[in-house]
Amino acid sequence: MKKKLTLFSTMFLSSMLLMSGCGSNEEAGSGGSSEESETFKVGMEAAYAPFNWTQGDDSNGAVKISGNAEYAGGYDVEIAKRIAEDMGKELEIVKTEWDGLVPALTSGKIDAIIAGMSPTEERKATIDFSDPYYTSELVMVVQKGGEYEGATSLSDFKGAKITAQLNTFHYSVIDQIEGVSKETAMESFPSMRVALESGIIDGYVSERPEAVSASAANENFAMVEFEDGFETSEEDTAIAVGLEKGSELTEQINKALAGISEEERQEIMDTAIKNQPAAQ
């Protein structure tokens, strides 16, 4: 009797373990892999109009921000939508502070950074980049009617209080202005606009689309373009998708970007500038 009970117990436990193992495999198979194949998680600040911004509804093609009641719109969002569509995936926007974008990517919280980011050598040491999806030039945003609105060269900003966004190459090029008062870098463009309007700074370095956007949204701002401007490299002024080292998505994303002509890209940017919220 004892032998029969032992044999029965052994068979019962074996059956339970087998069923448990099958259940675990089925759950694992129906979980992460399915989600990975269907969702394209993109990180951005949603605070850098016209590349990306935050708004209250889904007007003009804005996409809902993950875990948030708000929506993200702008040039980067439209590019992300095109990429996701080409890959057959659902786009998910993950709103992330600028300094948190690369850590979010390397930790696997997002699949890509599409946030007006330049593929600098410093960043390339940590992450990979796609082919560029936009190329811009550096300008200065100043007070309209102020001392520096008529500036045409860097030398005109001698003595001016100038800043740029923290951890961007925009901040490093300020050193090219002889005699400038280089102010502490700021975390976001909205904070720089507040500082400019209040007179804390005389201007901030930006890319042309953002400067056009800022001056269109606020009548107190003006954009200064230079005849003799900042010295930059192509990698500084280009904007590309940030990806994990050796990412399998790189080839797919480059294929999607190749399908967007330069004319289309400019049309998308022009529309983004037109549609940006006034407060951005």
CSV table of C-alpha atoms in Angstrom, one decimal, residues 13 16 27 29-30 110 152 159 164 171 188 197 199 266 268:
chain,number,residue,atom,x,y,z
A,13,LEU,CA,3.6,15.7,-8.6
A,16,MET,CA,1.4,19.1,-11.7
A,27,GLU,CA,2.3,33.0,-20.4
A,29,GLY,CA,5.2,33.5,-24.9
A,30,SER,CA,2.0,35.5,-24.9
A,110,ILE,CA,11.8,53.0,-24.7
A,152,THR,CA,24.1,90.1,-37.8
A,159,GLY,CA,28.8,91.5,-23.4
A,164,ALA,CA,21.2,77.5,-24.1
A,171,TYR,CA,25.5,75.5,-25.0
A,188,SER,CA,14.2,73.4,-21.1
A,197,GLU,CA,11.0,87.8,-21.6
A,199,GLY,CA,15.2,90.1,-19.0
A,266,GLN,CA,9.9,70.5,-45.0
A,268,ILE,CA,5.8,68.4,-42.1
